[in-house]
Coordinates of C-alpha atoms in Angstrom, one line a residue:
S1 CA 0.0 0.4 0.0
S2 CA 2.7 2.7 1.0
F3 CA 3.8 1.6 -2.9
W4 CA 0.8 3.0 -4.4
S5 CA 0.4 5.5 -2.6
L6 CA 4.2 6.8 -3.4
I7 CA 2.7 5.8 -7.0
F8 CA -0.7 8.2 -6.3
V9 CA 1.6 11.3 -4.3
A10 CA 3.9 11.2 -7.9
M11 CA 0.9 11.2 -10.1
A12 CA -1.0 14.6 -7.5
G13 CA 2.6 17.0 -8.4
C14 CA 2.1 16.0 -12.6
Q15 CA -1.5 16.6 -11.7
L16 CA -0.4 19.9 -10.1
L17 CA 2.2 21.0 -12.9
V18 CA -1.0 19.4 -15.6
E19 CA -3.9 21.9 -14.1
S20 CA -1.4 24.6 -12.6
S21 CA -0.2 25.0 -16.7
K22 CA -3.7 24.1 -18.3
F23 CA -5.6 26.7 -16.0
M24 CA -2.8 30.0 -16.8
A25 CA -3.1 28.5 -20.2
I26 CA -7.9 29.2 -20.2
E27 CA -7.8 31.7 -18.1
A28 CA -5.3 34.5 -20.0
S29 CA -6.3 33.4 -23.0
G30 CA -9.8 34.0 -21.4
Y31 CA -8.0 37.8 -20.1
K32 CA -7.2 37.5 -23.7
L33 CA -10.8 37.9 -25.3
I34 CA -12.3 40.2 -23.1
S35 CA -9.4 42.5 -24.2
L36 CA -10.0 42.1 -28.0
L37 CA -14.0 42.2 -26.9
R38 CA -13.0 45.8 -25.1
G39 CA -11.2 46.9 -27.3
Q40 CA -13.3 46.4 -30.9
T41 CA -16.4 47.3 -29.6
F42 CA -14.9 50.1 -28.1
T43 CA -13.6 51.5 -31.2
Q44 CA -16.8 50.7 -33.3
T45 CA -18.2 51.8 -30.9
I46 CA -17.1 55.9 -30.3
H47 CA -17.4 56.0 -34.5
Q48 CA -20.4 56.0 -35.0
E49 CA -23.0 58.7 -36.3
V50 CA -24.4 60.6 -34.0
G51 CA -27.1 58.8 -34.5
F52 CA -26.7 56.4 -33.0
F53 CA -26.4 57.7 -29.8
D54 CA -30.0 59.1 -30.2
R55 CA -31.9 56.2 -29.9
Q56 CA -33.3 55.4 -26.3
E57 CA -32.5 51.6 -26.0
N58 CA -27.8 53.3 -27.2
N59 CA -28.2 55.3 -23.9
V60 CA -24.2 55.7 -21.7
G61 CA -25.3 53.5 -18.9
Y62 CA -26.4 49.7 -21.8
L63 CA -23.6 50.7 -23.8
T64 CA -20.9 51.4 -21.0
G65 CA -23.1 47.5 -20.0
V66 CA -22.2 46.1 -23.0
L67 CA -17.8 46.2 -22.7
S68 CA -18.2 45.7 -18.2
S69 CA -21.2 43.1 -18.0
D70 CA -21.2 40.6 -20.8
V71 CA -18.2 41.6 -22.5
L72 CA -17.4 39.1 -19.2
L73 CA -20.2 36.5 -20.2
V74 CA -18.7 35.7 -22.9
K75 CA -15.3 34.7 -21.7
T76 CA -17.8 32.9 -18.6
G77 CA -19.4 31.8 -22.1
S78 CA -15.8 30.0 -24.2
A79 CA -12.7 30.0 -22.0
G80 CA -14.4 29.7 -18.2
N81 CA -17.0 27.2 -19.8
A82 CA -14.4 24.6 -21.3
L83 CA -12.5 24.5 -18.8
A84 CA -15.3 23.9 -16.1
M85 CA -16.5 21.0 -19.6
T86 CA -13.3 18.6 -17.6
Q87 CA -13.2 19.9 -13.7
G88 CA -15.1 19.0 -10.8
L89 CA -15.9 20.5 -7.5
A90 CA -13.1 22.5 -7.3
A91 CA -14.2 24.8 -10.2
V92 CA -16.5 26.3 -7.9
V93 CA -14.0 28.1 -5.9
T94 CA -10.8 29.1 -7.6
G95 CA -14.3 29.5 -10.7
E96 CA -15.5 32.5 -7.7
G97 CA -12.3 33.6 -6.9
A98 CA -11.6 34.3 -10.6
N99 CA -14.8 36.5 -10.9
K100 CA -14.1 38.2 -7.1
K101 CA -10.6 38.7 -9.0
A102 CA -11.5 40.5 -12.1
E103 CA -14.9 42.3 -10.3
K104 CA -11.6 43.6 -8.2
V105 CA -9.9 44.1 -11.5
E106 CA -12.7 45.7 -13.2
D107 CA -13.5 48.3 -10.2
R108 CA -10.2 49.2 -10.0
D109 CA -8.7 50.5 -13.4
T110 CA -10.7 53.5 -15.9
A111 CA -12.1 51.6 -18.6
A112 CA -16.0 52.3 -17.9
F113 CA -14.5 56.3 -16.1
V114 CA -12.2 56.7 -19.5
M115 CA -15.9 55.2 -22.1
S116 CA -18.5 57.7 -20.3
E117 CA -16.5 60.6 -20.5
A118 CA -16.1 59.8 -24.0
L119 CA -19.9 58.7 -24.8
N120 CA -21.2 61.7 -22.4
G121 CA -18.6 64.0 -25.0
I122 CA -19.6 62.1 -28.4
R123 CA -20.4 66.1 -30.1
I124 CA -17.6 67.6 -29.7
V125 CA -15.8 64.1 -30.3
S126 CA -16.7 63.8 -33.6
A127 CA -16.1 67.2 -33.9
F128 CA -12.6 67.7 -33.1
G129 CA -11.6 64.0 -35.2
L130 CA -10.8 62.5 -31.3
E131 CA -12.0 58.7 -31.7
P132 CA -8.2 57.9 -32.3
H133 CA -7.0 59.3 -29.9
F134 CA -9.9 58.0 -26.8
T135 CA -9.1 55.3 -28.1
E136 CA -5.2 54.9 -28.0
R137 CA -6.3 56.1 -24.3
Y138 CA -8.8 53.1 -23.2
Q139 CA -6.5 50.6 -24.9
S140 CA -3.6 51.3 -23.1
V141 CA -6.1 50.3 -20.3
L142 CA -6.8 47.3 -22.1
L143 CA -2.8 46.8 -21.6
R144 CA -2.5 47.9 -17.7
T145 CA -5.6 45.5 -17.2
L146 CA -4.9 42.9 -18.6
K147 CA -1.0 41.9 -17.6
E148 CA -3.0 42.3 -13.5
E149 CA -5.2 39.9 -15.0
E150 CA -2.4 37.7 -16.8
R151 CA -0.4 37.7 -13.3
A152 CA -3.9 36.4 -11.7
A153 CA -3.8 33.7 -13.4
A154 CA -0.3 32.7 -12.9
L155 CA -2.0 32.8 -9.3
L156 CA -5.6 31.3 -9.4
G157 CA -3.9 28.4 -11.9
F158 CA -1.1 27.2 -9.2
F159 CA -4.4 26.9 -6.4
W160 CA -6.4 25.6 -9.2
G161 CA -4.2 22.6 -9.4
F162 CA -2.7 22.2 -6.3
S163 CA -7.3 21.4 -6.0
Q164 CA -7.1 19.1 -8.2
G165 CA -3.3 17.2 -7.2
A166 CA -5.2 17.4 -3.3
Q167 CA -7.4 15.3 -5.3
Y168 CA -5.0 12.5 -5.9
A169 CA -3.3 13.4 -2.2
L170 CA -6.4 12.6 -0.7
Q171 CA -5.7 8.5 -2.6
A172 CA -3.0 7.9 -1.6
L173 CA -3.8 9.2 2.1
I174 CA -7.4 6.7 1.6
F175 CA -4.6 4.1 0.3
W176 CA -2.3 3.8 2.9
Y177 CA -5.1 4.1 6.1
G178 CA -6.6 1.7 4.4
G179 CA -3.9 -0.6 3.6
Q180 CA -2.9 -0.1 7.4
I181 CA -6.5 -1.1 8.3
V182 CA -5.9 -4.0 6.4
S183 CA -2.6 -5.0 8.0
S184 CA -3.2 -4.3 11.7
E185 CA -6.7 -5.0 12.3
G186 CA -7.5 -8.1 9.5
K187 CA -10.6 -5.6 7.8
N188 CA -11.6 -7.0 4.0
P189 CA -9.2 -5.4 1.2
L190 CA -12.5 -5.0 -0.9
E191 CA -14.7 -3.3 1.6
I192 CA -11.6 -0.4 1.9
M193 CA -12.5 -0.6 -2.0
Q194 CA -15.8 -0.2 -2.5
T195 CA -15.6 2.5 0.0
T196 CA -13.2 4.3 -1.3
F197 CA -14.8 4.0 -4.7
A198 CA -17.8 5.4 -3.2
L199 CA -16.3 8.2 -2.5
M200 CA -14.2 8.7 -5.6
F201 CA -17.5 8.2 -8.0
A202 CA -20.0 10.8 -5.3
G203 CA -17.3 13.6 -6.0
S204 CA -17.0 13.1 -8.8
S205 CA -20.9 13.5 -9.4
I206 CA -20.5 16.2 -7.1
G207 CA -18.4 17.7 -9.8
Q208 CA -20.6 17.2 -12.8
A209 CA -23.2 19.0 -11.9
V210 CA -20.7 22.6 -12.3
L211 CA -20.9 21.5 -15.9
F212 CA -24.3 22.6 -16.2
S213 CA -24.2 25.7 -13.9
S214 CA -22.7 26.9 -17.4
D215 CA -23.5 30.5 -18.9
A216 CA -23.3 30.0 -21.9
G217 CA -26.6 30.6 -23.0
K218 CA -26.4 34.9 -21.3
A219 CA -23.1 34.7 -22.7
E220 CA -24.5 33.9 -26.3
K221 CA -27.5 37.0 -25.9
A222 CA -24.7 38.7 -24.6
S223 CA -22.4 38.3 -27.6
E224 CA -25.6 38.8 -29.9
R225 CA -25.3 42.6 -28.5
I226 CA -21.3 42.6 -28.9
F227 CA -21.2 42.1 -32.4
C228 CA -25.2 44.1 -33.2
I229 CA -21.8 47.0 -32.1
L230 CA -18.9 44.9 -34.1
D231 CA -21.5 45.0 -37.0
R232 CA -21.9 48.3 -37.3
S233 CA -18.6 49.6 -39.5
T234 CA -18.4 51.1 -42.7
V235 CA -15.5 49.7 -42.7
E236 CA -13.5 46.4 -42.3
L237 CA -12.6 44.7 -38.8
D238 CA -9.8 42.1 -39.1
F239 CA -11.1 41.2 -36.1
L240 CA -14.1 40.1 -37.6
R241 CA -12.8 38.2 -40.3
F242 CA -13.1 34.7 -41.2
D243 CA -9.5 33.8 -42.8
L244 CA -8.9 31.8 -39.5
L245 CA -11.3 28.8 -40.4
T246 CA -11.6 29.5 -44.3
F247 CA -7.7 28.6 -44.4
G248 CA -7.2 25.3 -41.4
V249 CA -5.8 28.0 -38.6
H250 CA -5.9 25.9 -35.4
P251 CA -8.7 26.3 -33.4
S252 CA -6.0 26.8 -30.4
A253 CA -6.0 30.4 -32.6
L254 CA -9.5 31.4 -31.7
F255 CA -8.0 32.8 -27.8
L256 CA -5.3 35.2 -30.2
S257 CA -7.5 36.5 -32.2
P258 CA -11.6 35.1 -32.4
P259 CA -14.1 35.6 -35.4
R260 CA -17.2 35.7 -35.0
S261 CA -18.0 32.8 -36.6
A262 CA -15.6 30.1 -33.4
V263 CA -17.1 32.6 -30.4
A264 CA -20.8 32.0 -31.5
L265 CA -20.5 28.3 -32.8
A266 CA -19.1 27.6 -29.0
L267 CA -22.0 29.7 -27.5
K268 CA -24.4 27.4 -30.1
F269 CA -22.8 24.1 -28.0
L270 CA -22.4 25.2 -25.1
S271 CA -26.0 26.7 -24.6
S272 CA -27.3 23.0 -26.6
V273 CA -25.5 21.3 -23.5
E274 CA -27.2 24.2 -21.3
R275 CA -30.7 22.9 -22.1
S276 CA -29.5 19.5 -22.3
A277 CA -29.5 19.5 -18.2
E278 CA -32.0 21.9 -18.3
G279 CA -33.4 19.9 -14.0
V280 CA -29.6 19.5 -13.1
S281 CA -28.6 22.6 -13.8
G282 CA -31.7 23.2 -11.8
N283 CA -31.4 21.4 -9.2
W284 CA -27.6 23.4 -9.0
K285 CA -28.6 27.1 -9.0
K286 CA -31.8 25.9 -6.1
T287 CA -28.6 25.4 -3.3
G288 CA -27.1 28.6 -4.3
I289 CA -23.5 27.9 -5.3
A290 CA -24.2 29.0 -9.0
S291 CA -21.9 31.5 -10.9
Q292 CA -22.7 35.0 -9.6
T293 CA -22.2 36.8 -12.7
T294 CA -25.3 38.3 -13.5
C295 CA -27.3 39.9 -17.3
S296 CA -28.1 42.9 -15.9
L297 CA -29.1 43.6 -19.6
A298 CA -30.7 40.8 -20.4
A299 CA -34.0 42.2 -21.1
V300 CA -33.2 44.9 -24.2
P301 CA -33.8 43.4 -26.7
L302 CA -31.0 41.5 -29.0
C303 CA -30.3 42.7 -32.3
F304 CA -30.4 40.2 -34.9
E305 CA -29.9 42.5 -38.0
S306 CA -27.4 45.7 -37.6
Q307 CA -27.3 48.5 -40.4
P308 CA -23.7 49.8 -40.9
S309 CA -23.2 53.3 -38.8
K310 CA -24.1 55.7 -42.4
I311 CA -21.0 57.7 -41.2
D312 CA -17.7 56.8 -40.3
S313 CA -14.8 58.8 -39.5
R314 CA -12.0 56.3 -40.9
D315 CA -13.6 56.7 -43.4
T316 CA -11.3 57.8 -45.7
G317 CA -12.9 58.6 -49.6
G318 CA -13.9 61.5 -50.2
K319 CA -12.5 64.6 -50.8
V320 CA -10.3 66.5 -49.3
I321 CA -9.9 70.3 -48.7
D322 CA -6.7 72.2 -47.9
A323 CA -7.8 74.9 -46.2
K324 CA -5.7 77.3 -47.3
D325 CA -7.8 76.7 -50.3
F326 CA -11.3 77.0 -48.3
S327 CA -12.6 80.1 -49.4
G328 CA -15.5 80.1 -46.4
L329 CA -17.8 80.6 -48.6
V330 CA -20.6 77.9 -47.6
R331 CA -24.4 77.6 -49.0
V332 CA -27.7 75.6 -47.7
E333 CA -30.0 74.9 -50.3
K334 CA -33.1 74.2 -50.1
V335 CA -32.6 72.1 -47.2
R336 CA -35.4 68.8 -46.0
F337 CA -34.9 67.6 -42.6
R338 CA -36.6 65.1 -40.6
Y339 CA -33.6 63.7 -36.8
P340 CA -33.7 59.5 -37.8
E341 CA -35.4 59.1 -34.1
R342 CA -38.1 61.0 -35.1
P343 CA -39.0 60.8 -38.9
N344 CA -42.8 61.9 -37.9
I345 CA -41.4 65.8 -37.2
P346 CA -40.0 68.0 -39.7
V347 CA -37.7 70.3 -38.6
Y348 CA -37.3 71.5 -41.7
Q349 CA -38.7 73.2 -45.2
E350 CA -36.8 73.9 -47.7
L351 CA -33.9 76.4 -45.8
S352 CA -31.9 77.7 -47.8
F353 CA -29.5 81.3 -47.1
E354 CA -25.7 81.6 -48.2
M355 CA -22.6 82.3 -45.7
K356 CA -19.9 85.0 -47.8
P357 CA -15.8 84.3 -46.1
G358 CA -14.8 86.5 -44.0
E359 CA -18.5 86.9 -43.0
T360 CA -20.4 86.6 -39.3
V361 CA -24.0 85.0 -39.8
A362 CA -26.6 85.1 -36.4
L363 CA -29.1 81.6 -36.9
V364 CA -31.8 83.3 -34.4
G365 CA -35.8 81.6 -34.0
A366 CA -38.1 80.4 -31.4
S367 CA -37.3 78.4 -29.0
G368 CA -37.8 74.2 -31.2
C369 CA -36.9 76.0 -34.3
G370 CA -34.3 74.1 -36.1
K371 CA -31.5 76.7 -35.2
S372 CA -28.8 73.3 -33.5
T373 CA -29.7 71.6 -36.4
V374 CA -27.6 73.6 -38.5
V375 CA -24.9 72.8 -36.8
Q376 CA -25.6 69.3 -36.3
L377 CA -25.3 69.2 -39.8
L378 CA -22.5 71.1 -41.3
E379 CA -20.6 68.4 -39.4
R380 CA -22.2 65.8 -40.5
F381 CA -23.5 64.2 -37.7
Y382 CA -26.3 63.3 -40.1
D383 CA -26.9 63.3 -43.1
L384 CA -29.4 64.3 -45.9
E385 CA -31.3 61.1 -46.2
N386 CA -32.0 62.0 -49.9
S387 CA -33.7 59.5 -52.8
S388 CA -32.4 59.0 -56.2
G389 CA -33.4 61.9 -58.0
V390 CA -33.4 65.3 -58.3
E391 CA -35.0 68.4 -58.7
T392 CA -34.2 71.1 -61.2
G393 CA -35.4 74.7 -59.1
A394 CA -34.0 78.1 -58.0
S395 CA -31.3 78.5 -55.8
S396 CA -32.3 81.0 -53.2
D397 CA -30.1 83.8 -52.7
P398 CA -31.6 85.1 -48.9
S399 CA -29.2 88.9 -49.8
G400 CA -31.8 91.1 -48.2
P401 CA -35.1 90.8 -46.6
R402 CA -38.0 88.5 -47.2
T403 CA -36.1 88.4 -50.1
A404 CA -35.6 84.9 -51.8
D405 CA -34.5 86.1 -56.2
A406 CA -33.6 83.4 -58.3
T407 CA -30.4 83.6 -59.7
R408 CA -29.4 80.6 -61.0
E409 CA -31.1 77.1 -62.2
V410 CA -29.5 74.2 -60.5
E411 CA -29.8 70.5 -60.1
L412 CA -31.0 69.9 -56.2
P413 CA -30.9 66.0 -54.6
R414 CA -34.9 66.1 -53.5
N415 CA -34.5 66.9 -49.4
G416 CA -31.0 69.6 -50.6
R417 CA -28.0 69.5 -49.8
I418 CA -24.7 71.3 -48.7
T419 CA -21.7 72.7 -50.0
L420 CA -17.9 73.9 -49.1
D421 CA -17.2 76.5 -52.3
G422 CA -19.6 74.2 -54.2
I423 CA -18.8 71.2 -53.2
D424 CA -21.7 69.1 -51.5
I425 CA -20.5 68.1 -47.9
R426 CA -21.5 64.5 -48.7
E427 CA -18.6 64.2 -51.2
I428 CA -15.5 65.6 -49.1
N429 CA -13.4 63.2 -46.1
I430 CA -15.1 63.3 -43.5
Q431 CA -12.3 63.8 -40.9
S432 CA -11.3 66.8 -44.1
L433 CA -14.5 68.4 -43.6
R434 CA -14.8 68.5 -40.1
S435 CA -11.0 69.2 -39.3
L436 CA -12.3 73.5 -41.2
I437 CA -14.9 73.7 -38.7
G438 CA -14.1 74.4 -35.1
L439 CA -16.8 74.4 -32.8
V440 CA -17.4 76.2 -29.0
G441 CA -21.0 74.4 -27.8
Q442 CA -23.6 75.5 -25.0
E443 CA -22.0 73.3 -22.7
P444 CA -17.9 73.6 -22.6
V445 CA -16.9 69.7 -22.7
L446 CA -14.0 68.7 -20.3
F447 CA -11.7 66.5 -20.4
S448 CA -10.0 65.0 -17.3
M449 CA -7.0 66.1 -17.8
S450 CA -4.9 69.2 -17.6
V451 CA -5.9 72.2 -19.0
A452 CA -2.9 72.5 -21.9
D453 CA -3.9 68.8 -22.6
N454 CA -8.3 69.4 -23.0
I455 CA -6.9 73.3 -25.5
R456 CA -4.0 70.6 -26.6
Y457 CA -6.9 67.8 -28.2
A458 CA -8.1 69.3 -30.8
K459 CA -4.1 68.9 -32.6
P460 CA -2.5 66.6 -30.0
E461 CA 1.2 68.1 -31.7
A462 CA 0.4 71.5 -30.9
T463 CA 3.3 73.6 -28.5
L464 CA 3.0 75.0 -26.0
E465 CA 3.9 78.3 -27.0
E466 CA 0.3 76.8 -29.2
V467 CA -1.0 75.9 -26.9
V468 CA -0.7 79.5 -24.8
H469 CA -1.6 81.7 -28.2
A470 CA -4.6 79.8 -28.8
A471 CA -5.3 80.2 -25.2
K472 CA -4.4 84.0 -25.1
L473 CA -6.6 84.3 -27.8
A474 CA -9.9 83.4 -26.5
N475 CA -8.9 85.8 -23.2
A476 CA -8.4 82.5 -20.9
D477 CA -3.7 83.3 -20.4
S478 CA -4.9 85.0 -18.3
F479 CA -6.3 83.3 -15.3
I480 CA -4.9 80.1 -16.3
S481 CA -0.9 81.9 -14.8
T482 CA -2.9 82.0 -11.8
F483 CA -3.0 79.0 -11.4
P484 CA -0.1 77.1 -8.9
D485 CA 0.4 74.1 -11.4
G486 CA -0.4 76.9 -14.4
Y487 CA -1.7 75.0 -18.4
D488 CA -1.1 71.2 -16.0
T489 CA -3.7 72.4 -14.3
Q490 CA -6.0 68.8 -13.7
V491 CA -9.9 70.3 -14.7
G492 CA -11.1 67.6 -12.4
K493 CA -14.0 65.4 -14.3
G494 CA -16.4 67.7 -16.6
G495 CA -13.7 70.8 -15.8
S496 CA -15.0 70.5 -12.0
Q497 CA -12.5 73.4 -11.1
L498 CA -13.7 75.4 -13.1
S499 CA -16.3 77.9 -13.4
G500 CA -18.6 78.0 -16.5
G501 CA -17.3 81.0 -18.2
Q502 CA -13.5 79.5 -17.3
K503 CA -14.7 76.0 -18.7
Q504 CA -15.9 77.9 -21.8
R505 CA -13.1 80.2 -23.2
I506 CA -11.0 77.0 -22.9
A507 CA -13.2 75.4 -25.2
I508 CA -12.9 78.1 -26.9
A509 CA -8.9 78.7 -27.1
R510 CA -9.3 75.0 -28.1
A511 CA -11.5 75.5 -31.2
L512 CA -8.8 78.2 -32.1
L513 CA -6.0 75.9 -31.7
T514 CA -6.5 74.9 -35.4
Q515 CA -7.1 77.8 -36.8
P516 CA -10.6 76.5 -38.4
R517 CA -11.2 78.2 -41.6
M518 CA -15.6 78.1 -39.8
L519 CA -16.0 78.4 -36.3
I520 CA -20.0 77.7 -35.1
L521 CA -21.0 79.1 -31.8
D522 CA -23.8 76.8 -30.6
E523 CA -25.4 79.7 -28.7
A524 CA -22.1 79.7 -26.2
T525 CA -22.3 82.1 -23.9
S526 CA -26.2 81.0 -22.6
A527 CA -25.5 78.9 -20.5
L528 CA -23.1 81.1 -18.3
D529 CA -23.9 83.9 -15.0
A530 CA -23.8 87.2 -16.3
E531 CA -20.4 88.3 -16.0
S532 CA -19.2 85.1 -18.0
E533 CA -20.6 85.8 -20.4
R534 CA -19.5 89.6 -20.5
I535 CA -16.3 87.9 -20.4
V536 CA -17.0 84.8 -23.2
Q537 CA -18.9 87.6 -24.9
A538 CA -15.8 89.3 -25.4
T539 CA -13.6 86.9 -26.0
L540 CA -16.4 86.1 -28.8
D541 CA -16.3 89.6 -30.4
N542 CA -12.3 89.6 -30.4
V543 CA -12.3 86.3 -32.6
I544 CA -15.2 87.4 -35.4
A545 CA -14.1 91.7 -35.3
T546 CA -10.7 89.9 -37.7
K547 CA -13.0 88.3 -40.1
E548 CA -10.4 86.1 -41.2
R549 CA -12.4 83.5 -41.1
V550 CA -16.5 82.9 -41.4
T551 CA -19.2 82.9 -38.1
L552 CA -21.5 80.7 -37.6
M553 CA -23.9 81.9 -34.8
I554 CA -26.9 80.5 -33.4
A555 CA -28.4 82.8 -30.9
H556 CA -30.8 82.2 -27.7
R557 CA -30.0 86.5 -26.6
L558 CA -30.4 88.1 -29.3
S559 CA -28.5 91.4 -28.5
T560 CA -25.2 88.7 -28.8
V561 CA -26.8 89.0 -32.8
R562 CA -26.4 92.9 -33.1
D563 CA -23.5 93.2 -34.6
A564 CA -23.4 90.5 -37.1
D565 CA -23.0 91.3 -41.0
K566 CA -25.9 88.8 -41.1
I567 CA -29.6 87.9 -39.3
V568 CA -30.3 85.1 -40.8
V569 CA -34.3 84.5 -38.6
L570 CA -36.1 81.1 -39.2
S571 CA -39.6 80.7 -38.1
N572 CA -41.9 77.3 -37.8
E573 CA -45.7 78.8 -37.6
D574 CA -47.2 75.8 -40.0
K575 CA -45.6 73.4 -38.1
R576 CA -44.7 71.7 -41.0
G577 CA -40.7 72.9 -40.7
S578 CA -38.2 75.5 -40.6
Q579 CA -38.1 77.9 -43.2
V580 CA -35.9 81.3 -43.3
V581 CA -38.2 83.7 -43.4
E582 CA -36.9 87.9 -43.0
V583 CA -32.4 88.2 -43.8
G584 CA -30.7 91.3 -42.6
T585 CA -28.7 92.8 -41.5
H586 CA -30.3 94.2 -37.1
D587 CA -30.9 97.8 -38.2
E588 CA -32.8 96.3 -41.3
L589 CA -35.3 94.2 -39.6
M590 CA -35.8 96.4 -37.0
A591 CA -37.1 97.9 -39.9
I592 CA -39.5 96.1 -40.9
P593 CA -43.6 96.2 -39.5
D594 CA -44.4 92.5 -38.2
G595 CA -41.9 91.4 -38.6
V596 CA -40.0 88.1 -37.2
Y597 CA -37.2 89.5 -35.5
R598 CA -38.5 92.5 -34.3
H599 CA -41.3 90.5 -32.3
L600 CA -38.4 88.1 -31.5
V601 CA -36.4 91.4 -29.7
K602 CA -39.5 93.0 -28.4
V603 CA -40.1 90.0 -26.3
A604 CA -36.5 90.0 -24.5
E605 CA -37.1 93.1 -23.5
G606 CA -39.9 92.8 -21.8
G607 CA -41.9 94.3 -24.4
K608 CA -40.3 97.7 -24.8

């Protein structure tokens, strides 16, 4: 008995090495799968057109959940269950430990914070082409986390191997103790063997229950939600290629670069195993030992057909316009538009106006008349959905109040078009288009980093001298210089360490850093207090006065547009979509009896 006991001890040592190596390999591959899925899903998400984020089901909380809960479920349903298929009861102990370790790592990293920050400011991210920078930032977080998880996998692998080897050690102890009983007490060896194997088979039966407590069903649904986002691409992703299976690459390679088909087939198989053993699984879960990993998104409908993103900043097609070659002539011609999520509500009814080089144009109108929608269309956050036909009509040249002289015959798409120097913006490379525009929104979007980095985000290669110059143009250098750390001062989450006026001036500096040929001010002072508004407005007046660029002002407070070269008045009185009803300077429009602009000014002044 001593000899055979030593044999079992040797087997326990071998089991320790083999199981430790196997566990480390499978866990490491699972963590690589998590990093790969998260990285690709984040990249796809941040490159979606803005309309994607307008949908109620695509809120920030849901998308963040896809990258946290769902990706973990896919790991549990693939690499994790591959391990569970060959293991016993010890999987419960170490598996729970692995889950808790993963949760701790998830709590420590900032992946969710980076994604939340990017999605909450998605319009600024898109307008300034910041998608690559946030992708790189997110990938660096994933890489740091992956290294931590690989170290954790090594430690867990040892304990897993120890737990598996302990089974043989226990059997060695049973054989040795049984031999002692046989030799000293004269017990029947058959009875000893019956007792030993009864214990071994009982333990094995309990361990088999782990097989049927997998999360394969949840993982299958989670993978559908993940690929619903991954499929929305206008560019080819290496991650989604089927080359591995086509050319017969060994399945072990799937852990490093798994194509969708392999993941889906694996999860389908695991799910069918789970369903076939529903009774055992149900009994096991009643004990309360089932996996604690839950899917908070289970109630969200799955997306089985995902339309590609229509506007992707990674698209390299289209005409590239050099800023030096753009004169600044902008035409909005007979535009009709409805938001994709509100198809029954027309925003514009053949909207037409023109902005000339160096001109400052103000858009005014009652609340809800679509002033800010012009900004969304100029930035190509949305496209005009046009059918194949065209209309032949006069292009309006609204050079005076209540006038629209037909000066030229042009062929226009049914829903109109927007042109820069005569080029339809849909024919312009999306990155080139947005590089021509500097956007300052109503709510300044700052990221959790230094003042200099927030300004430099518009132009990552900018030197500190360029950053300071832009800050001076925005009248921000004066208060930045008073900070103890100057331009290295951390602004906090969302710029929480700064006042509203300070945040807005930093946002203006960011917009000016790229020396844009078109500056868009979307109600840039409406959210500020009176003193901050005065300072920021003075800054904007100085910027506009240079006449170095065409400027579009979306005005909420009419006092800010009096000096504009042209004021375009929108109205949607008949509820069939807004259109231009008056065009002119402040004095010209105030001279129109019963004019819309005149009425708006009187209301703003309290009826005077």
